[in-house]
């Protein structure tokens, strides 16, 4: 099968979070199964672009609203990533350093989708599946079926994977002229709640819809940021497929980002060495359990609860643990997490910003990883943590519920709690501190979590089943 993934992120080309990890891994594993998976991405001005060799494969043009744009498609020459990578350049819109966060993101990603659809419409052959990821690419099924210039693509099968239904790409109806000459009778396929809603449109128009864990799919029927009824109505075409771990990137025995590599057999010594380096770097105490948080500092991740939960935990447990935070996001949370350094010196530290290498070092050196997420469609952090022998402390939601079982249950290995509240977090931290005192139990759990199977092989096959159906 020939599968074209279209996405806003793909590691290591451009990554803001887990979407990048998934799109950087899944096509590789689909190719290993004997299929031909390719990735199409906007040509942002990231480091990857300047460090690799590309060739131009297509040039075209399109209109959007009152403007005309030219676009260029380039291809990475060496199959460096294990799949063909195509980047789409649109001068003035996509030629920026960051992926998101600009005032004209709607224009940027609508233009990207038009350019990609226009390019595919010029191919002499048809791919078997066009696989879209999140709202930034979710208008493509509508365009392939209902825009007059592209209607000859209507028979191509489309799959939409929802990595996060919180973000839907809402557009005012005044922007409906951005979408190329479309059949106005079909307006209902674009609208949700008086807006153009690209995610809702993708759910309606794609042949199949997947979410990144089965647990998240069942939650969406009663909590989907306004799309609950749509998920209920379209449930027949939806399925949940858990993300996997890219073993080439996330493997403590060959990870070049960490100073001391280790496997299951020498995990205790390996983690101790990495922890020592981390504690030296961040002025923490190696004898205490090291509890970390890595991620976007936003409401979904319950990052706003971290300052109070950390202060209360240190105060109520007489500083019997250390905390380390790596993240960026909400400026007020960033500010609080920076300010706390002075108050809890020696017990707490934080690095505000995005740092891929440091994230690997933290997964390797930490004892526990905290994820109190309010919403977590899958969550990769807890899987990476476990792969590196770090015990997850998670809220029972979405993919966290599907991947972590409390150590109090039979064969359990993590610490789970129900509410995104300061009290639930501090109580769970207390449980972690008590568990840490039982070193033999910690060693057993460490071995168990490092051996859990979160391989992509399994999930990549499930996507092929969806395509085949
Ligand atoms: P989400 O995609 O919702 O942010 P995931 O758990 O699926 O959550 O994936 C997050 C990914 O982003 C992981 O690879 C994690 O290590 C990485 N990450 C998040 N924040 C940072 C950061 N500040 N520095 C480095 N890596 C980060
Ligand atoms: C989204 C979700 C996260 C998921 C990731 C990859 O960013 O928030 O839970 O792991 O996508 O699918």
Short mmCIF file of C-alpha atoms in Angstrom, two decimals, residues 40-458:
data_model
loop_
_atom_site.label_atom_id
_atom_site.label_comp_id
_atom_site.label_asym_id
_atom_site.label_seq_id
_atom_site.Cartn_x
_atom_site.Cartn_y
_atom_site.Cartn_z
CA UNK A 40 4.48 15.61 3.73
CA UNK A 41 5.23 18.54 6.03
CA UNK A 42 5.38 22.34 5.79
CA UNK A 43 8.87 23.60 5.04
CA UNK A 44 9.55 25.53 8.24
CA UNK A 45 12.98 27.02 8.65
CA UNK A 46 14.26 24.49 11.19
CA UNK A 47 17.82 23.21 11.64
CA UNK A 48 16.99 19.99 9.79
CA UNK A 49 16.34 21.92 6.59
CA UNK A 50 19.77 23.52 6.56
CA UNK A 51 21.67 20.37 7.49
CA UNK A 52 20.31 18.04 4.79
CA UNK A 53 20.15 17.65 1.03
CA UNK A 54 16.93 18.25 -0.90
CA UNK A 55 15.75 18.30 -4.51
CA UNK A 56 12.80 20.16 -6.01
CA UNK A 57 10.06 17.78 -7.18
CA UNK A 58 7.19 20.12 -8.00
CA UNK A 59 6.24 23.76 -8.35
CA UNK A 60 2.67 25.02 -8.48
CA UNK A 61 0.31 27.81 -7.56
CA UNK A 62 -3.15 28.35 -6.07
CA UNK A 63 -5.49 31.08 -4.95
CA UNK A 64 -6.66 31.56 -1.38
CA UNK A 65 -9.19 34.30 -0.69
CA UNK A 66 -8.05 37.36 -2.61
CA UNK A 67 -4.42 36.29 -2.91
CA UNK A 68 -2.43 34.05 -5.18
CA UNK A 69 0.41 31.90 -3.84
CA UNK A 70 3.19 29.88 -5.39
CA UNK A 71 4.44 26.75 -3.72
CA UNK A 72 7.43 24.45 -4.09
CA UNK A 73 7.70 20.82 -2.98
CA UNK A 74 11.15 19.47 -2.14
CA UNK A 75 12.20 15.95 -1.25
CA UNK A 76 14.95 14.85 1.14
CA UNK A 77 17.43 13.05 -1.09
CA UNK A 78 18.83 10.21 1.00
CA UNK A 79 15.86 8.55 2.72
CA UNK A 80 17.62 9.53 5.93
CA UNK A 81 14.55 9.08 8.11
CA UNK A 82 13.52 5.68 6.79
CA UNK A 83 10.77 7.18 4.60
CA UNK A 84 10.44 9.73 1.80
CA UNK A 85 10.08 13.20 3.29
CA UNK A 86 8.50 16.01 1.27
CA UNK A 87 8.49 19.62 2.44
CA UNK A 88 6.11 22.22 1.05
CA UNK A 89 7.32 25.80 0.89
CA UNK A 90 4.92 28.72 0.61
CA UNK A 91 6.75 32.01 0.58
CA UNK A 92 5.47 34.42 3.23
CA UNK A 93 3.46 31.80 5.14
CA UNK A 94 5.44 28.67 6.00
CA UNK A 95 8.97 30.09 5.88
CA UNK A 96 9.19 30.64 9.64
CA UNK A 97 11.20 29.12 12.47
CA UNK A 98 8.35 28.02 14.71
CA UNK A 99 5.64 25.49 13.89
CA UNK A 100 2.68 27.23 15.53
CA UNK A 101 1.83 30.29 17.52
CA UNK A 102 1.48 32.92 14.78
CA UNK A 103 -1.59 35.15 14.34
CA UNK A 104 -2.04 33.84 10.80
CA UNK A 105 -1.86 30.10 11.63
CA UNK A 106 -5.29 29.59 10.00
CA UNK A 107 -4.01 31.06 6.74
CA UNK A 108 -0.71 29.15 7.02
CA UNK A 109 -2.24 25.71 7.49
CA UNK A 110 -5.17 26.25 5.10
CA UNK A 111 -2.65 27.24 2.42
CA UNK A 112 -0.51 24.19 3.25
CA UNK A 113 -3.53 21.91 2.82
CA UNK A 114 -4.50 23.50 -0.50
CA UNK A 115 -0.94 23.20 -1.81
CA UNK A 116 -0.64 19.53 -0.81
CA UNK A 117 -4.03 18.65 -2.31
CA UNK A 118 -3.16 20.54 -5.49
CA UNK A 119 0.17 18.70 -5.73
CA UNK A 120 -1.45 15.27 -5.23
CA UNK A 121 -4.09 16.19 -7.84
CA UNK A 122 -1.27 16.51 -10.39
CA UNK A 123 0.12 13.00 -9.77
CA UNK A 124 -0.19 10.46 -12.54
CA UNK A 125 -1.10 7.76 -10.04
CA UNK A 126 -3.28 7.71 -6.91
CA UNK A 127 -1.94 6.73 -3.48
CA UNK A 128 -3.96 4.07 -1.65
CA UNK A 129 -4.41 6.09 1.53
CA UNK A 130 -4.02 9.72 2.52
CA UNK A 131 -3.51 9.78 6.29
CA UNK A 132 -4.17 13.11 8.01
CA UNK A 133 -3.06 14.12 11.49
CA UNK A 134 -5.00 16.60 13.65
CA UNK A 135 -6.94 19.72 12.64
CA UNK A 136 -4.06 21.33 10.70
CA UNK A 137 -4.64 18.77 7.93
CA UNK A 138 -8.28 17.81 8.55
CA UNK A 139 -9.81 19.90 5.76
CA UNK A 140 -8.12 17.75 3.12
CA UNK A 141 -10.84 15.04 2.95
CA UNK A 142 -13.46 17.78 2.39
CA UNK A 143 -11.30 19.39 -0.29
CA UNK A 144 -10.68 16.10 -2.09
CA UNK A 145 -14.41 15.37 -2.17
CA UNK A 146 -16.08 18.76 -2.54
CA UNK A 147 -13.73 21.28 -4.18
CA UNK A 148 -14.31 21.29 -7.94
CA UNK A 149 -10.60 21.41 -8.90
CA UNK A 150 -9.83 18.33 -6.78
CA UNK A 151 -12.93 16.17 -7.08
CA UNK A 152 -11.11 13.58 -9.16
CA UNK A 153 -9.35 12.67 -5.88
CA UNK A 154 -12.65 11.79 -4.20
CA UNK A 155 -12.08 8.05 -4.48
CA UNK A 156 -8.81 8.10 -2.53
CA UNK A 157 -9.34 6.69 0.96
CA UNK A 158 -8.64 9.06 3.81
CA UNK A 159 -7.88 8.36 7.46
CA UNK A 160 -7.82 11.07 10.12
CA UNK A 161 -5.88 10.46 13.33
CA UNK A 162 -6.88 12.67 16.24
CA UNK A 163 -3.94 13.31 18.54
CA UNK A 164 -5.78 15.99 20.42
CA UNK A 165 -9.44 17.00 20.02
CA UNK A 166 -9.04 20.05 22.26
CA UNK A 167 -7.70 22.00 19.29
CA UNK A 168 -10.07 22.09 16.31
CA UNK A 169 -8.79 24.91 14.07
CA UNK A 170 -12.04 26.96 14.24
CA UNK A 171 -12.48 29.47 11.39
CA UNK A 172 -14.99 32.23 10.98
CA UNK A 173 -17.37 31.80 8.03
CA UNK A 174 -15.91 34.98 6.55
CA UNK A 175 -12.89 32.82 5.66
CA UNK A 176 -14.92 30.27 3.70
CA UNK A 177 -13.53 31.79 0.48
CA UNK A 178 -10.11 30.41 1.49
CA UNK A 179 -11.31 26.96 0.51
CA UNK A 180 -10.89 26.46 -3.26
CA UNK A 181 -14.05 26.63 -5.38
CA UNK A 182 -16.30 24.27 -3.43
CA UNK A 183 -19.79 22.88 -3.73
CA UNK A 184 -21.78 25.30 -1.53
CA UNK A 185 -24.53 22.74 -0.98
CA UNK A 186 -22.01 20.90 1.19
CA UNK A 187 -21.57 23.69 3.77
CA UNK A 188 -22.92 21.39 6.47
CA UNK A 189 -19.78 19.24 6.15
CA UNK A 190 -17.70 22.22 7.25
CA UNK A 191 -19.80 23.68 10.02
CA UNK A 192 -20.00 22.95 13.70
CA UNK A 193 -21.57 25.40 16.11
CA UNK A 194 -21.75 28.31 13.65
CA UNK A 195 -18.07 28.14 12.75
CA UNK A 196 -16.05 26.32 10.12
CA UNK A 197 -14.58 23.52 12.21
CA UNK A 198 -11.77 21.69 10.35
CA UNK A 199 -11.54 18.86 12.89
CA UNK A 200 -15.31 18.24 12.78
CA UNK A 201 -15.15 18.35 8.97
CA UNK A 202 -12.36 15.79 8.96
CA UNK A 203 -14.34 13.49 11.26
CA UNK A 204 -17.32 13.65 8.90
CA UNK A 205 -15.47 13.38 5.61
CA UNK A 206 -12.62 10.92 6.36
CA UNK A 207 -13.39 7.28 5.66
CA UNK A 208 -11.94 6.26 9.03
CA UNK A 209 -11.04 8.14 12.18
CA UNK A 210 -8.58 6.96 14.78
CA UNK A 211 -7.61 8.30 18.19
CA UNK A 212 -4.24 7.65 19.78
CA UNK A 213 -5.54 5.36 22.53
CA UNK A 214 -8.72 3.32 23.02
CA UNK A 215 -9.35 4.99 26.41
CA UNK A 216 -9.35 8.46 24.85
CA UNK A 217 -11.88 7.41 22.21
CA UNK A 218 -14.35 6.31 24.87
CA UNK A 219 -13.86 9.57 26.79
CA UNK A 220 -14.51 11.70 23.68
CA UNK A 221 -18.16 10.67 23.66
CA UNK A 222 -18.73 12.73 26.82
CA UNK A 223 -15.77 15.14 26.81
CA UNK A 224 -14.60 16.40 23.40
CA UNK A 225 -14.54 20.18 23.67
CA UNK A 226 -17.99 20.47 22.05
CA UNK A 227 -17.75 17.56 19.58
CA UNK A 228 -19.25 14.89 21.88
CA UNK A 229 -22.40 14.34 19.75
CA UNK A 230 -20.33 14.07 16.60
CA UNK A 231 -18.15 11.34 18.10
CA UNK A 232 -21.26 9.50 19.23
CA UNK A 233 -22.80 9.83 15.76
CA UNK A 234 -19.65 8.77 13.89
CA UNK A 235 -18.57 6.04 16.31
CA UNK A 236 -18.92 3.36 13.62
CA UNK A 237 -15.88 4.66 11.76
CA UNK A 238 -13.74 5.41 14.82
CA UNK A 239 -11.13 3.22 16.51
CA UNK A 240 -8.46 3.77 19.15
CA UNK A 241 -4.88 2.66 18.41
CA UNK A 242 -2.24 3.18 21.08
CA UNK A 243 0.94 4.99 20.04
CA UNK A 244 4.24 3.16 20.31
CA UNK A 245 7.85 3.96 21.16
CA UNK A 246 10.43 4.49 18.44
CA UNK A 247 13.13 2.11 19.59
CA UNK A 248 15.78 3.86 17.47
CA UNK A 249 15.27 7.10 19.38
CA UNK A 250 14.11 5.98 22.83
CA UNK A 251 16.33 3.16 23.99
CA UNK A 252 18.55 3.63 27.08
CA UNK A 253 21.07 1.05 25.86
CA UNK A 254 21.96 3.07 22.75
CA UNK A 255 20.70 6.59 23.45
CA UNK A 256 23.45 9.03 22.48
CA UNK A 257 21.85 11.90 24.35
CA UNK A 258 22.48 10.26 27.74
CA UNK A 259 25.95 10.06 29.30
CA UNK A 260 25.69 6.50 30.66
CA UNK A 261 23.88 3.91 28.55
CA UNK A 262 22.19 1.00 30.34
CA UNK A 263 19.83 -1.93 29.81
CA UNK A 264 17.48 -3.95 32.01
CA UNK A 265 20.34 -5.93 33.57
CA UNK A 266 22.40 -2.94 34.71
CA UNK A 267 19.54 -0.49 35.14
CA UNK A 268 20.25 0.25 38.81
CA UNK A 269 23.87 1.22 38.24
CA UNK A 270 23.07 2.94 34.93
CA UNK A 271 20.27 5.03 36.36
CA UNK A 272 22.34 5.90 39.44
CA UNK A 273 25.14 7.29 37.24
CA UNK A 274 22.71 9.35 35.16
CA UNK A 275 20.95 10.56 38.31
CA UNK A 276 24.27 11.67 39.80
CA UNK A 277 25.07 13.78 36.73
CA UNK A 278 21.60 15.29 36.72
CA UNK A 279 21.70 16.08 40.45
CA UNK A 280 25.10 17.72 40.08
CA UNK A 281 23.85 19.82 37.17
CA UNK A 282 20.69 20.93 39.00
CA UNK A 283 22.04 21.09 42.53
CA UNK A 284 19.84 18.28 43.89
CA UNK A 285 20.43 15.51 46.43
CA UNK A 286 21.14 12.09 44.90
CA UNK A 287 19.97 10.21 48.01
CA UNK A 288 16.41 11.51 47.72
CA UNK A 289 13.79 10.27 45.25
CA UNK A 290 13.91 12.49 42.16
CA UNK A 291 10.43 13.30 40.83
CA UNK A 292 10.30 15.04 37.44
CA UNK A 293 7.83 16.63 35.06
CA UNK A 294 8.56 17.11 31.35
CA UNK A 295 6.06 18.77 29.07
CA UNK A 296 4.03 21.64 27.84
CA UNK A 297 3.08 23.94 30.72
CA UNK A 298 -0.61 24.17 29.85
CA UNK A 299 -3.98 23.48 31.48
CA UNK A 300 -4.39 20.13 29.70
CA UNK A 301 -1.26 18.88 31.43
CA UNK A 302 -2.47 20.41 34.76
CA UNK A 303 0.82 22.33 34.89
CA UNK A 304 -0.95 25.09 36.82
CA UNK A 305 -1.19 22.69 39.80
CA UNK A 306 2.55 22.02 39.90
CA UNK A 307 3.69 25.04 41.96
CA UNK A 308 1.25 24.35 44.83
CA UNK A 309 1.67 20.56 44.65
CA UNK A 310 5.46 20.84 44.77
CA UNK A 311 5.49 23.40 47.61
CA UNK A 312 3.00 21.38 49.68
CA UNK A 313 4.89 18.12 49.08
CA UNK A 314 8.23 19.59 50.15
CA UNK A 315 6.73 21.36 53.17
CA UNK A 316 4.62 18.43 54.42
CA UNK A 317 7.23 15.72 53.88
CA UNK A 318 10.13 17.67 55.37
CA UNK A 319 11.87 17.86 52.01
CA UNK A 320 12.24 14.11 51.68
CA UNK A 321 12.18 14.32 47.87
CA UNK A 322 13.58 16.40 45.01
CA UNK A 323 11.71 17.84 42.02
CA UNK A 324 12.95 18.81 38.58
CA UNK A 325 10.79 20.42 35.88
CA UNK A 326 11.50 20.79 32.16
CA UNK A 327 8.86 22.64 30.18
CA UNK A 328 7.54 25.72 28.51
CA UNK A 329 4.10 27.20 27.93
CA UNK A 330 1.82 29.42 30.00
CA UNK A 331 3.96 32.46 31.01
CA UNK A 332 2.41 32.70 34.49
CA UNK A 333 3.22 29.04 35.24
CA UNK A 334 6.72 29.49 33.81
CA UNK A 335 7.19 32.49 36.09
CA UNK A 336 6.04 30.65 39.23
CA UNK A 337 8.21 27.63 38.44
CA UNK A 338 11.21 29.91 38.01
CA UNK A 339 10.53 31.87 41.20
CA UNK A 340 10.27 28.71 43.31
CA UNK A 341 13.94 27.92 42.69
CA UNK A 342 14.99 30.45 45.33
CA UNK A 343 12.50 29.24 47.94
CA UNK A 344 13.31 25.53 47.58
CA UNK A 345 16.98 25.54 46.70
CA UNK A 346 18.46 22.05 46.98
CA UNK A 347 14.97 20.45 46.80
CA UNK A 348 13.69 21.79 43.53
CA UNK A 349 14.93 23.06 40.19
CA UNK A 350 13.48 23.86 36.79
CA UNK A 351 14.56 24.51 33.26
CA UNK A 352 12.08 26.60 31.31
CA UNK A 353 12.30 25.97 27.58
CA UNK A 354 12.42 23.12 25.09
CA UNK A 355 15.47 20.84 25.23
CA UNK A 356 15.35 17.46 23.48
CA UNK A 357 18.71 16.23 24.80
CA UNK A 358 17.98 17.19 28.38
CA UNK A 359 14.61 15.44 28.21
CA UNK A 360 16.40 12.13 27.46
CA UNK A 361 18.83 12.75 30.33
CA UNK A 362 15.94 13.40 32.70
CA UNK A 363 14.01 10.26 31.68
CA UNK A 364 17.24 8.34 32.35
CA UNK A 365 18.22 9.97 35.65
CA UNK A 366 14.82 10.35 37.35
CA UNK A 367 13.17 7.94 39.79
CA UNK A 368 9.57 9.03 39.13
CA UNK A 369 7.82 10.97 36.34
CA UNK A 370 4.70 12.95 37.23
CA UNK A 371 1.83 13.42 34.72
CA UNK A 372 -1.27 14.86 36.38
CA UNK A 373 -2.90 15.61 32.98
CA UNK A 374 -6.50 16.77 32.80
CA UNK A 375 -6.59 15.54 29.18
CA UNK A 376 -4.13 13.01 27.77
CA UNK A 377 -5.10 11.43 24.43
CA UNK A 378 -2.16 9.01 24.66
CA UNK A 379 0.88 10.47 26.35
CA UNK A 380 4.32 9.37 25.29
CA UNK A 381 6.22 10.67 28.30
CA UNK A 382 4.98 7.91 30.60
CA UNK A 383 5.99 5.28 28.02
CA UNK A 384 9.45 6.80 27.56
CA UNK A 385 9.84 7.05 31.34
CA UNK A 386 9.00 3.36 31.75
CA UNK A 387 11.38 2.37 28.95
CA UNK A 388 14.10 4.17 30.94
CA UNK A 389 13.09 2.50 34.24
CA UNK A 390 11.43 5.60 35.69
CA UNK A 391 8.20 4.92 37.57
CA UNK A 392 5.20 6.94 36.28
CA UNK A 393 2.86 8.84 38.62
CA UNK A 394 -0.22 9.52 36.49
CA UNK A 395 -3.81 10.62 36.61
CA UNK A 396 -6.29 7.96 35.47
CA UNK A 397 -7.26 9.44 32.13
CA UNK A 398 -7.04 8.70 28.37
CA UNK A 399 -3.86 6.93 27.32
CA UNK A 400 -2.40 7.15 30.83
CA UNK A 401 -5.18 4.87 32.05
CA UNK A 402 -4.49 2.47 29.16
CA UNK A 403 -0.75 2.22 29.86
CA UNK A 404 -0.19 2.51 33.63
CA UNK A 405 -1.46 0.15 36.35
CA UNK A 406 -1.12 1.10 40.02
CA UNK A 407 1.49 -0.90 41.94
CA UNK A 408 -1.15 -1.62 44.60
CA UNK A 409 -2.99 -3.83 42.08
CA UNK A 410 -1.91 -7.28 40.97
CA UNK A 411 1.08 -6.96 38.61
CA UNK A 412 0.85 -3.17 38.88
CA UNK A 413 3.89 -0.95 38.41
CA UNK A 414 2.94 2.74 38.57
CA UNK A 415 1.25 5.23 40.85
CA UNK A 416 -2.24 6.27 39.74
CA UNK A 417 -4.72 8.83 41.04
CA UNK A 418 -8.14 10.07 39.99
CA UNK A 419 -8.36 13.83 40.31
CA UNK A 420 -6.33 16.64 38.84
CA UNK A 421 -6.03 18.28 42.26
CA UNK A 422 -3.17 19.42 44.46
CA UNK A 423 -4.26 16.95 47.15
CA UNK A 424 -4.23 13.92 44.80
CA UNK A 425 -0.79 14.89 43.51
CA UNK A 426 0.73 15.41 46.96
CA UNK A 427 -0.73 12.13 48.20
CA UNK A 428 0.71 10.32 45.18
CA UNK A 429 4.09 11.97 45.75
CA UNK A 430 3.91 10.73 49.35
CA UNK A 431 3.25 7.19 48.04
CA UNK A 432 6.29 7.55 45.76
CA UNK A 433 8.49 8.60 48.68
CA UNK A 434 7.33 5.58 50.71
CA UNK A 435 7.86 3.25 47.75
CA UNK A 436 11.36 4.60 47.22
CA UNK A 437 12.32 3.41 50.72
CA UNK A 438 11.71 -0.19 49.59
CA UNK A 439 14.64 -0.53 47.24
CA UNK A 440 14.02 -4.19 46.33
CA UNK A 441 10.43 -3.41 45.29
CA UNK A 442 11.66 -0.42 43.24
CA UNK A 443 14.19 -2.65 41.48
CA UNK A 444 11.46 -5.21 40.67
CA UNK A 445 9.15 -2.53 39.28
CA UNK A 446 12.00 -0.98 37.32
CA UNK A 447 12.71 -4.27 35.59
CA UNK A 448 9.02 -4.85 34.94
CA UNK A 449 8.39 -1.45 33.33
CA UNK A 450 11.52 -1.56 31.19
CA UNK A 451 10.28 -4.81 29.70
CA UNK A 452 6.73 -3.67 28.91
CA UNK A 453 5.96 -3.90 25.21
CA UNK A 454 5.06 -0.51 23.73
CA UNK A 455 6.56 -1.33 20.37
CA UNK A 456 5.37 0.36 17.19
CA UNK A 457 5.37 -2.97 15.31
CA UNK A 458 2.07 -3.88 16.91
#
